[in-house]
Protein backbone atom coordinates (compact mmCIF):
# COMPACT_ATOMS: atom_id res chain seq x y z
CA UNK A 1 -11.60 -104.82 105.67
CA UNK A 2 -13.82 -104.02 102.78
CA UNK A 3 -12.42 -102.56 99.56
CA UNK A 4 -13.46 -99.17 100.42
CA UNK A 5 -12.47 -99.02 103.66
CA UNK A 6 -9.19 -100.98 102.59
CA UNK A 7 -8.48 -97.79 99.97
CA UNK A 8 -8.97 -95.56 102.67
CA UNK A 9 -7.21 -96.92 105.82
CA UNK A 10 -4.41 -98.64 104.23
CA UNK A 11 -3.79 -95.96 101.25
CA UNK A 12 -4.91 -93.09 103.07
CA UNK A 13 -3.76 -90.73 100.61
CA UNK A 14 -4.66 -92.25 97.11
CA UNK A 15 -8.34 -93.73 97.85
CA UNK A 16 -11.10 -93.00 95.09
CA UNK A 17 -13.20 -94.88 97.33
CA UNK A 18 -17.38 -93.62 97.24
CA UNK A 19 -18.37 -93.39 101.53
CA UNK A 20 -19.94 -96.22 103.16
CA UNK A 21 -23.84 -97.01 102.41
CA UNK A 22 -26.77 -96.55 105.30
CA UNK A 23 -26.63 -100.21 105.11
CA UNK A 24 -22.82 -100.49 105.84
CA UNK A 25 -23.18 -100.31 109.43
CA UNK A 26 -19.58 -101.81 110.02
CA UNK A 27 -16.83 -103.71 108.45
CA UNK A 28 -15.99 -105.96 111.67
CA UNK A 29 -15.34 -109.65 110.79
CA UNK A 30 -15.72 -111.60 114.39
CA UNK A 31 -12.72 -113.89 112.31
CA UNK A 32 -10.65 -112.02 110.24
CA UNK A 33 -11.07 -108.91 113.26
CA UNK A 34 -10.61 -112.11 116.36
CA UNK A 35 -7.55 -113.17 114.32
CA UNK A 36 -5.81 -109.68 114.19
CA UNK A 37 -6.90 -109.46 117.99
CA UNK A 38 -5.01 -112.64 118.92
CA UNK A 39 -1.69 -111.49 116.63
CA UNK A 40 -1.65 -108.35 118.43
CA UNK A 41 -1.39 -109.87 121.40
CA UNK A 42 1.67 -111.80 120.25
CA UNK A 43 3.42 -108.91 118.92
CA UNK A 44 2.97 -106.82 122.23
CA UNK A 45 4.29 -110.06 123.85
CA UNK A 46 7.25 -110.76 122.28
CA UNK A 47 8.49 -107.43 121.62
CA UNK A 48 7.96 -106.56 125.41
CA UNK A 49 9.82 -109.63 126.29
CA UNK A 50 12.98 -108.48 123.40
CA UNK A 51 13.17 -105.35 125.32
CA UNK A 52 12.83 -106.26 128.64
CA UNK A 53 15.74 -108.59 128.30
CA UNK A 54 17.94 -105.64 126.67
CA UNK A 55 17.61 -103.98 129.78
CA UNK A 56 17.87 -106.72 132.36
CA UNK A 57 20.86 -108.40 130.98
CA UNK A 58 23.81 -106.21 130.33
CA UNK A 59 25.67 -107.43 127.85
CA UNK A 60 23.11 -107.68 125.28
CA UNK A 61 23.39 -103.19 125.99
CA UNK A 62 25.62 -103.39 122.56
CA UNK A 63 25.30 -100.51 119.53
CA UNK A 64 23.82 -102.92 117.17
CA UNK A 65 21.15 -103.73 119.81
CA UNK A 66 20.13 -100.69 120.46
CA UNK A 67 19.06 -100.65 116.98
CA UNK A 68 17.40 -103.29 117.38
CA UNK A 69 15.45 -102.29 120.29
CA UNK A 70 14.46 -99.27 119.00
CA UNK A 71 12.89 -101.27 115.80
CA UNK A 72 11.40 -103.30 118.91
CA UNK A 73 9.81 -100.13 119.65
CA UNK A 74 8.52 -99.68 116.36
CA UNK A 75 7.26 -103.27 116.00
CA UNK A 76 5.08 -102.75 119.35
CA UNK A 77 3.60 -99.90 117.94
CA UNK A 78 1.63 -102.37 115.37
CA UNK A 79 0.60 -104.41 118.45
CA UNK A 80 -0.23 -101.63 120.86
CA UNK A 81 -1.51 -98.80 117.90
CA UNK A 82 -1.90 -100.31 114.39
CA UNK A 83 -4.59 -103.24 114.77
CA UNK A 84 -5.94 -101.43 117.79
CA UNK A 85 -6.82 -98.73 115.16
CA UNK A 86 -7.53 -101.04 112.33
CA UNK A 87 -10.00 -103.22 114.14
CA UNK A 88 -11.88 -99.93 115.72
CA UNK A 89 -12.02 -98.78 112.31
CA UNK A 90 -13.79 -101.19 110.78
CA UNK A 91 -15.63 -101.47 113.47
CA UNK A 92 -17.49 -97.55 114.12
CA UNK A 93 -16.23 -96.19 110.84
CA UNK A 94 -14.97 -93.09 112.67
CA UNK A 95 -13.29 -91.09 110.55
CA UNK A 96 -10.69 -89.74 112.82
CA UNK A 97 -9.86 -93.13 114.01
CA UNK A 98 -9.59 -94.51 110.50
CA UNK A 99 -7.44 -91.15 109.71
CA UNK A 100 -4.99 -92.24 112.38
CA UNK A 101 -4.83 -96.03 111.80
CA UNK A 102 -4.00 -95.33 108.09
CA UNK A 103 -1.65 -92.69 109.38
CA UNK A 104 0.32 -95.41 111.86
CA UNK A 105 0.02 -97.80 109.43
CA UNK A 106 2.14 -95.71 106.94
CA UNK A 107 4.32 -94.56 109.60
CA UNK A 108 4.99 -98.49 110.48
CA UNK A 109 6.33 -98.98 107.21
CA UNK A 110 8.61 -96.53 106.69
CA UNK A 111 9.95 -96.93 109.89
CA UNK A 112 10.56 -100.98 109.39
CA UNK A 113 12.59 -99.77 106.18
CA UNK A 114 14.69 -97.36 107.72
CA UNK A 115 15.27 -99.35 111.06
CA UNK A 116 16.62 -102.20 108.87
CA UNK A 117 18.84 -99.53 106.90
CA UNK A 118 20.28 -98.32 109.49
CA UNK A 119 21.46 -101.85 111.25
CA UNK A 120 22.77 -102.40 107.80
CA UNK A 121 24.90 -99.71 107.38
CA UNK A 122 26.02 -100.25 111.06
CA UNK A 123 27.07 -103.77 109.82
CA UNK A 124 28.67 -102.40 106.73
CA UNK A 125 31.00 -100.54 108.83
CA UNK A 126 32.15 -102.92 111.41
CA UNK A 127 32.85 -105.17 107.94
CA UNK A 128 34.17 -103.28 105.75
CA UNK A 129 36.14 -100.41 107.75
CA UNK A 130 36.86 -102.33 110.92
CA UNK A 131 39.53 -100.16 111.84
CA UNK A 132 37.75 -97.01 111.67
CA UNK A 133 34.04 -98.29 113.19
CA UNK A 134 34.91 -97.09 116.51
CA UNK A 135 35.65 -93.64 115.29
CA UNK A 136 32.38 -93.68 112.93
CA UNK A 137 30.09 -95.43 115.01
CA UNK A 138 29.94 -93.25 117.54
CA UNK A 139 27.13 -92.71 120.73
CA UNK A 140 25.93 -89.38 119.23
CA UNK A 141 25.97 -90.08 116.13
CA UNK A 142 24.03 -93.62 116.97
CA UNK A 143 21.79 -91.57 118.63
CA UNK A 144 20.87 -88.88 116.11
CA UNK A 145 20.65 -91.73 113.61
CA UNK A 146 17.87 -93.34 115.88
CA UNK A 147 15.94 -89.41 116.23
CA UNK A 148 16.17 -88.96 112.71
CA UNK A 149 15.11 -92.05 111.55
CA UNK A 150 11.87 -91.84 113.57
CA UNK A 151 10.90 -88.38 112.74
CA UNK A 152 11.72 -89.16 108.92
CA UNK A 153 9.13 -91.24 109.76
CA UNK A 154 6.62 -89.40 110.95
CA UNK A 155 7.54 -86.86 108.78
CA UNK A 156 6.55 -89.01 105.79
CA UNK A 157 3.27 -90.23 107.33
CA UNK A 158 1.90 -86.63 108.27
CA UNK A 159 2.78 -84.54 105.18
CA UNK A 160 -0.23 -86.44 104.06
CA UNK A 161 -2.61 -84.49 105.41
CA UNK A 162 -1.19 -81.26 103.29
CA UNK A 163 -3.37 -82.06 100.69
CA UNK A 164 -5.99 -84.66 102.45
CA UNK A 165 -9.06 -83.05 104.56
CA UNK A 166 -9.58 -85.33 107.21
CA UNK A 167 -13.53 -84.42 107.79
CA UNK A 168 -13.39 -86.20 104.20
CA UNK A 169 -12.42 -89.22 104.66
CA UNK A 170 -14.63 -91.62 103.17
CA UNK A 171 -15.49 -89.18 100.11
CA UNK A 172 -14.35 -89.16 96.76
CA UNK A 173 -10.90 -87.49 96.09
CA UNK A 174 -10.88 -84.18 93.84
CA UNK A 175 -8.23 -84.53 90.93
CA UNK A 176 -5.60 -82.40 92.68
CA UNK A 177 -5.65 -84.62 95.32
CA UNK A 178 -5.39 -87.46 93.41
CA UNK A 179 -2.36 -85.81 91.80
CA UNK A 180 -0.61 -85.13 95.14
CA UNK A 181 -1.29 -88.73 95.96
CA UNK A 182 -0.02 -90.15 93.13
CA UNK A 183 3.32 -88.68 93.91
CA UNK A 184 3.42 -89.12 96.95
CA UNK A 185 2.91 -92.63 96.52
CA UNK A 186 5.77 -92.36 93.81
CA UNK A 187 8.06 -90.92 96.21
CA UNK A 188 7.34 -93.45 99.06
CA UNK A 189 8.12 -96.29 96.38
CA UNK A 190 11.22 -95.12 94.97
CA UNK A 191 12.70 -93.46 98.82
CA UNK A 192 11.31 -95.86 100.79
CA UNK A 193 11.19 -99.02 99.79
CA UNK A 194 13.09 -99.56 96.11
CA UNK A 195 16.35 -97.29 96.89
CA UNK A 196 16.83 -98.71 100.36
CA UNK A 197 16.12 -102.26 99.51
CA UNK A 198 18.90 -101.96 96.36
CA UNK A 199 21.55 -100.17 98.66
CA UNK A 200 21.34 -102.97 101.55
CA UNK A 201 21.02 -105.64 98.65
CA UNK A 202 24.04 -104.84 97.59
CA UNK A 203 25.28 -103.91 100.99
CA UNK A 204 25.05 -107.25 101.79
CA UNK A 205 26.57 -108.94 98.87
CA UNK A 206 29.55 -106.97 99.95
CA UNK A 207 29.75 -107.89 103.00
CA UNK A 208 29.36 -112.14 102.42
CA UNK A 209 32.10 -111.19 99.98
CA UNK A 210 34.61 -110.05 102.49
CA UNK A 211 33.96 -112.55 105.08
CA UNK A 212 33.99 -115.45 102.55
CA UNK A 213 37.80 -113.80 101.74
CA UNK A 214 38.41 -114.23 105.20
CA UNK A 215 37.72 -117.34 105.82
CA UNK A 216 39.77 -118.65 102.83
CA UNK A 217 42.67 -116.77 104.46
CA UNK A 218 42.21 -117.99 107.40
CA UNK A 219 41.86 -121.01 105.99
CA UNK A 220 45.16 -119.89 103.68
CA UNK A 221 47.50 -119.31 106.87
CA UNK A 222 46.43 -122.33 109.02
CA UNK A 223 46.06 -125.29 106.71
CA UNK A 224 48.88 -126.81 107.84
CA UNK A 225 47.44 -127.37 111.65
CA UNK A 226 44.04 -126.93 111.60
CA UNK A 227 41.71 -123.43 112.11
CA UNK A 228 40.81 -123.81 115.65
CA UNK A 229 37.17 -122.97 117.02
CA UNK A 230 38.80 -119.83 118.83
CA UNK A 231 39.99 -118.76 115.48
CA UNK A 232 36.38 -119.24 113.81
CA UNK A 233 34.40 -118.02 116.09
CA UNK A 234 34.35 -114.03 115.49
CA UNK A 235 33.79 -114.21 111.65
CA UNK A 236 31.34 -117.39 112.42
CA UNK A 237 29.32 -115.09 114.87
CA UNK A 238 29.45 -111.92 112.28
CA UNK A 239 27.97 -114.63 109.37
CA UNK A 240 25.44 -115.57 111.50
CA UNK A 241 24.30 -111.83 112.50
CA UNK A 242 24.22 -110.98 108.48
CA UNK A 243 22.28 -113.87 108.01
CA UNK A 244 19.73 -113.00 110.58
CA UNK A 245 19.51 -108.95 109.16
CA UNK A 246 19.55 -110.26 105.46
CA UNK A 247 16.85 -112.31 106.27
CA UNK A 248 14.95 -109.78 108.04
CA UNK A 249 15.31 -107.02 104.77
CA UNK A 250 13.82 -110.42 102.87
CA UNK A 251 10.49 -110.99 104.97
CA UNK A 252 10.16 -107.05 105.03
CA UNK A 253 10.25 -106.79 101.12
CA UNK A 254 8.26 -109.97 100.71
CA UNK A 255 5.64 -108.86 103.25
CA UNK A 256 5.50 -105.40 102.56
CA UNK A 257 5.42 -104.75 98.71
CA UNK A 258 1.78 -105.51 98.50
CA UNK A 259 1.56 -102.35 100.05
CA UNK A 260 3.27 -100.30 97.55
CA UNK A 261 1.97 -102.19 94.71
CA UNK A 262 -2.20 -102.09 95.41
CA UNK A 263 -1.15 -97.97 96.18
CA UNK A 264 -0.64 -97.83 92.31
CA UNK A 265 -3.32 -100.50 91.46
CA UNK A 266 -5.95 -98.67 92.88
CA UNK A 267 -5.22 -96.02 89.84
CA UNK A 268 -5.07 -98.81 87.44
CA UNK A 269 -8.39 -101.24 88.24
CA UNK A 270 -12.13 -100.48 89.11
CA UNK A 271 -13.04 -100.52 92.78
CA UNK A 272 -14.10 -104.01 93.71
CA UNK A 273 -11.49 -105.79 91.17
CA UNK A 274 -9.52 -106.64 93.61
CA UNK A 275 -10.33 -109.78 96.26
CA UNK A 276 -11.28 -109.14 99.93
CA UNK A 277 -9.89 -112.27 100.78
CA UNK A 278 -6.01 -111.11 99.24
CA UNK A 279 -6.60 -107.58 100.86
CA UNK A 280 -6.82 -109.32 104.05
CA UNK A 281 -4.67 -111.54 104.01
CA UNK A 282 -2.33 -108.85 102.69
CA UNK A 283 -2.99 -107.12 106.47
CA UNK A 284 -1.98 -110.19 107.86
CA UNK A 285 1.10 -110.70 106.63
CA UNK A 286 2.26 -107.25 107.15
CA UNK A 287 1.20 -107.00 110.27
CA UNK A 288 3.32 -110.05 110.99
CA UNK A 289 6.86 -108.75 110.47
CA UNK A 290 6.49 -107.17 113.62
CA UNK A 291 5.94 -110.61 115.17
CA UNK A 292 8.87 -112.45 113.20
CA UNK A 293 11.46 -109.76 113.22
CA UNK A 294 12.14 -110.02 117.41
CA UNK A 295 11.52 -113.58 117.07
CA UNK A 296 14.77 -113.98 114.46
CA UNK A 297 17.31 -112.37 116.65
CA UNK A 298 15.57 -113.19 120.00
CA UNK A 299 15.93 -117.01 118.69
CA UNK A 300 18.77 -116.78 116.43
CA UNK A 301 21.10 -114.13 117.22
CA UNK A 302 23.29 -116.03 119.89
CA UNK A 303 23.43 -113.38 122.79
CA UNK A 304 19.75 -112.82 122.51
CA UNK A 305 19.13 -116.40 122.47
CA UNK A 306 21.65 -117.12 125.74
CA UNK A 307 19.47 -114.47 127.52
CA UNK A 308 16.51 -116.19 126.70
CA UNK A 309 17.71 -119.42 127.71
CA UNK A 310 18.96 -117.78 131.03
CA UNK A 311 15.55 -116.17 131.50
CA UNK A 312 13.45 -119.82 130.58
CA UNK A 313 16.39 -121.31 133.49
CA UNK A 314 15.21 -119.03 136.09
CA UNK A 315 12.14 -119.68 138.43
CA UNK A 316 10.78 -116.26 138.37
CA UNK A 317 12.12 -115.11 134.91
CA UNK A 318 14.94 -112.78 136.14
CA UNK A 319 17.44 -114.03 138.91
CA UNK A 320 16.80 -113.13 142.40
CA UNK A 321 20.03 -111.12 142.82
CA UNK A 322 19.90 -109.56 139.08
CA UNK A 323 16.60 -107.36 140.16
CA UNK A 324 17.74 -106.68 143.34
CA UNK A 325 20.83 -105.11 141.63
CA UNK A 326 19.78 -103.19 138.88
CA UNK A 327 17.70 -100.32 140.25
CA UNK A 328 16.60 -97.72 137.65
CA UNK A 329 19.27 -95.72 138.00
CA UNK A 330 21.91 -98.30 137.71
CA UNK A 331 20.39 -99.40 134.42
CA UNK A 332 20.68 -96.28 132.99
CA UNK A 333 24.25 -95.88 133.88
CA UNK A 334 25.20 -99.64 132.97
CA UNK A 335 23.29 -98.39 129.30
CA UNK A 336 25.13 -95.52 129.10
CA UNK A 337 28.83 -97.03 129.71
CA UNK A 338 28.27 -100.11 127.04
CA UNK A 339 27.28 -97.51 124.18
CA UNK A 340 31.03 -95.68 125.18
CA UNK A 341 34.28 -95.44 122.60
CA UNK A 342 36.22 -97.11 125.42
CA UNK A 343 34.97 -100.76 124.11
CA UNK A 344 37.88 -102.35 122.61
CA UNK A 345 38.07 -104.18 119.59
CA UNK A 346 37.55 -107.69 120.78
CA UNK A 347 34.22 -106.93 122.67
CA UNK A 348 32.65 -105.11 119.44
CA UNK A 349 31.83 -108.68 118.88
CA UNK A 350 29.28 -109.41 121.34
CA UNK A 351 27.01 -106.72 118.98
CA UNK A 352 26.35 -110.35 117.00
């Protein structure tokens, strides 16, 4: 993606980028455009097989995976929508299909953010106020925290075009627009990216704070005999799930504050001053935390990974008796009594 094009797809709302030349034609790269082609393909892939498992195999129908299969959702989007768009934009130079691909591609970010700050606080719960996360963590409330997070979302990507006219795309911004822009990129920084990244930084400090006390205490009460593997084993499996979500928040800051960064750069440096080659691989790598983030807890999260290996064990990918049982109906119902308060304490664990 050219510089131009790269100020107006990717930074919809704060390009000062002059409209293609007769001679621009297209920005399609048979590499860099063949690459993005073969990724998408990946993500759909993987996040098709993430969800596919979470309804097939029941017990991976858990509160904490739900979140995660709604980020699924999210993360197929940039498979199925945002290099679809990306490639055809560089390709005809549409504007309305360069208007929605920057559009998704905003939406795809905020979304990652929030999906992750949500699991977070869902984990920050169960730690911190076990007693009380069945009462907190409740189906509706679960549920509205899903809706709102994806219409915050879209919310944030579409009050864009307040100030943008979209039969303007590739023209030069006025100054009002430019001033809009500017805070709106401000805002998207500081609520989107900085203030959610600081809470679940520390979020998570917390949390590796209060299992690390209970494993000295455990530690503490048994040292005479021995802990036994029985005894290990839930604050083992809730290490290992904070691992995998702390890790995931890492990638997603790594990956994605290029994007929040050129947003302000583009203010700061002439058109042109920045290399093609970084802005694309900068598309890359973003594009790519939908590819890693099902592959961590498809791979590392244990009951993700014992469905997979139960899925690679079977001939035909699902056992012959499993699809014969699970008609659409009785999926819906077997979803809808795991996400009940009548789960007792012991099996909140199996959300790890």
């Amino acid at each position: 993606m050219s510089l131009e094009l790269e100020n107006n797809a990717t930074y919809y709302s704060n390009t000062t980028a002059t409209p293609p030349s007769e001679e621009d034609k297209t920005y399609f790269n048979a590499v860099y455009d063949g690459l993005l082609i073969v990724l998408s393909v990946l993500v759909i892939a993987i996040n098709v097989l993430v969800i596919s498992l979470f309804f097939y195999k029941e017990y991976l129908q858990t509160k904490t995976n739900s979140l995660l299969i709604s980020l699924a959702v999210s993360d197929l989007m940039v498979g199925v929508l945002a290099i679809p768009l990306s490639i055809a934009c560089n390709a005809i130079l549409e504007e309305g299909v360069c208007i929605a691909a920057a559009l998704i591609y905003r939406f795809i970010a905020v979304s990652t953010m929030y999906h992750i700050l949500v699991v977070t606080l869902e984990r920050y719960i169960y730690v911190m106020y076990p007693m009380k996360y069945i009462n907190i963590v409740t189906v509706p409330r679960l549920l509205k925290a899903i809706a709102g997070l994806w219409l915050f979302s879209l919310f944030v990507s579409l009050i864009q075009l307040a100030w943008e006219d979209p039969t303007k795309f590739f023209e030069k911004r006025d100054e009002a627009s430019l001033r809009y822009a500017l805070g709106y990129n401000i805002f998207g920084l500081v609520f989107c990216f900085f203030l959610p990244a600081l809470f679940m930084a520390i979020s998570y400090v917390r949390m590796f704070m209060v299992i690390h006390r209970q494993i000295k205490e455990i530690q503490g009460l048994y040292n005479t005999r021995g802990v036994t593997a029985n005894q290990r084993a839930p604050i083992a499996t809730e290490t290992r799930a904070l691992f995998i979500f702390a890790l995931m928040l890492t990638i997603f800051i790594v990956c994605w504050l290029s994007f929040y960064v050129t947003g302000f750069l583009i203010y700061l440096v002439e058109a042109g001053s920045i290399p093609i080659p970084a802005l694309m691989a900068f598309d890359y790598i973003r594009f790519a935390v939908a590819f890693v983030n099902p592959i961590l807890y498809a791979f590392l999260k244990r009951d993700f990974s014992k469905a997979l290996k139960s899925l690679c064990r079977s001939r035909d990918g699902i056992q012959p008796g499993e699809l014969a049982s699970c008609t659409s109906t009785s999926r819906l119902r077997t979803i809808t009594i795991n996400l009940t308060l009548s789960r007792s304490a012991s099996e909140t664990y199996r959300d790890n």
